[in-house]
Amino acid sequence: MTVPSHDARIYDTRICRLGEGPLWHPRRGQLFWFDILGGRLLSRSPAGEDLSWLFPEMVSAAGWVDDDHLLIASERALFVFDLETGNRTDLAALEADDPLTRSNDGRADPWGGFWIGTMAKTGAPGHGAIYRWYGGRLERLRGGMGIPNAICFAPDRSAAWYADTSDAVIWRQPLDAAGWPEGAPQVFVDLRPEGIHPDGAVVDAEGCLWNARWGAGQVVRYSPEGKVIDSIALPVAQTTCPAFGGTDLKSLYVTSAADGDTSPDAGLTWLVADMAVTGLPEPRVVLPRVALSRVVLAQEMPEAGR
């Protein structure tokens, strides 16, 4: 068993078959994350109460809209979810005509949009894609991928990062002033020679990338130039995604997966407190007026959003 570094400890003892998508809600002061294969959104109240919401399909990633609403990506749609009432308002179909794929990693961008990856439910290569939802429309940015992961953005808005876990490469994609890809993506880190598979990632306030390594029980910090400058070891193999949180954004939360891991603590959610670096607050997802009116209608008429 790997010995934890940076004083990693268990944050939540609920076992996730495939823990993913940790999101610190800056207004609620609350962490949200997913068990993709279990169709669950998980959280804990500020008082420490376990919270969960069960969905009829797999759910994988979210961005915050306001105090009470999340934009959630599922295997067939992007929808707004009311945390207080449980109402749901679908905004866009997400490969809804393909029962063989599902959503995976995603994150809000600094312009108020939302990037989301899709993949084959079996993990088969070539079926994955990355989309951006912005201004009320969903646009495909890249196809032919295996397992899109590690979607995050530079503090100066100059670039996005994403990985293909199956191909073992992390890419850096230059962005234009409106947040759309500009030019070809560049190889940021090529892990193929090492046989390492990059999973989810987050960027800190210094512009460095913290990437979870699937199968290696690590979260590794890369400099903006792609050099390893720090690492955290955890006592589980399938580390999936990190997220900064806490009132000072100096806590690092890490999800993990029980499937394929025989470690006693596999599938738990971890906390590394008192990090030496600070995270960035997650940007909110901005709903266009038409979409916002639909969410308001769903609040007034509970059945409208179901």
Short mmCIF file of C-alpha atoms in Angstrom, two decimals, residues 25 47 63 76 78 83 96 114 117 124-125 128 138 142 154 161-162 166 180 182 192 209 222 244 252 258 267 273 287:
data_model
loop_
_atom_site.label_atom_id
_atom_site.label_comp_id
_atom_site.label_asym_id
_atom_site.label_seq_id
_atom_site.Cartn_x
_atom_site.Cartn_y
_atom_site.Cartn_z
CA HIS A 25 -19.74 25.45 -4.61
CA ALA A 47 -22.99 20.48 9.60
CA GLY A 63 -21.16 23.50 -12.66
CA ARG A 76 -28.23 11.75 -22.30
CA LEU A 78 -27.43 18.66 -19.83
CA LEU A 83 -30.96 21.22 -4.97
CA ALA A 96 -29.25 11.07 -26.52
CA PHE A 114 -19.61 24.44 -19.77
CA GLY A 117 -16.70 14.98 -22.50
CA ALA A 124 -13.97 1.48 -26.38
CA PRO A 125 -11.68 3.88 -28.28
CA GLY A 128 -15.48 9.94 -27.18
CA LEU A 138 -24.12 22.77 -27.59
CA ARG A 142 -13.38 17.38 -30.83
CA ALA A 154 -5.76 28.65 -17.49
CA TRP A 161 -6.41 21.51 -20.91
CA TYR A 162 -7.92 18.11 -21.44
CA SER A 166 -6.89 5.82 -22.89
CA TRP A 180 -13.50 28.87 -28.35
CA GLU A 182 -8.09 28.64 -31.63
CA ARG A 192 2.64 6.89 -23.08
CA LEU A 209 -2.23 21.58 -13.28
CA TYR A 222 2.56 20.04 -13.34
CA PHE A 244 -9.81 22.75 -4.50
CA LEU A 252 -7.74 19.52 -2.01
CA ALA A 258 -13.99 1.12 -6.18
CA GLY A 267 -14.11 4.42 -3.76
CA ALA A 273 -5.94 20.05 4.08
CA LEU A 287 -27.85 30.61 -18.40
#
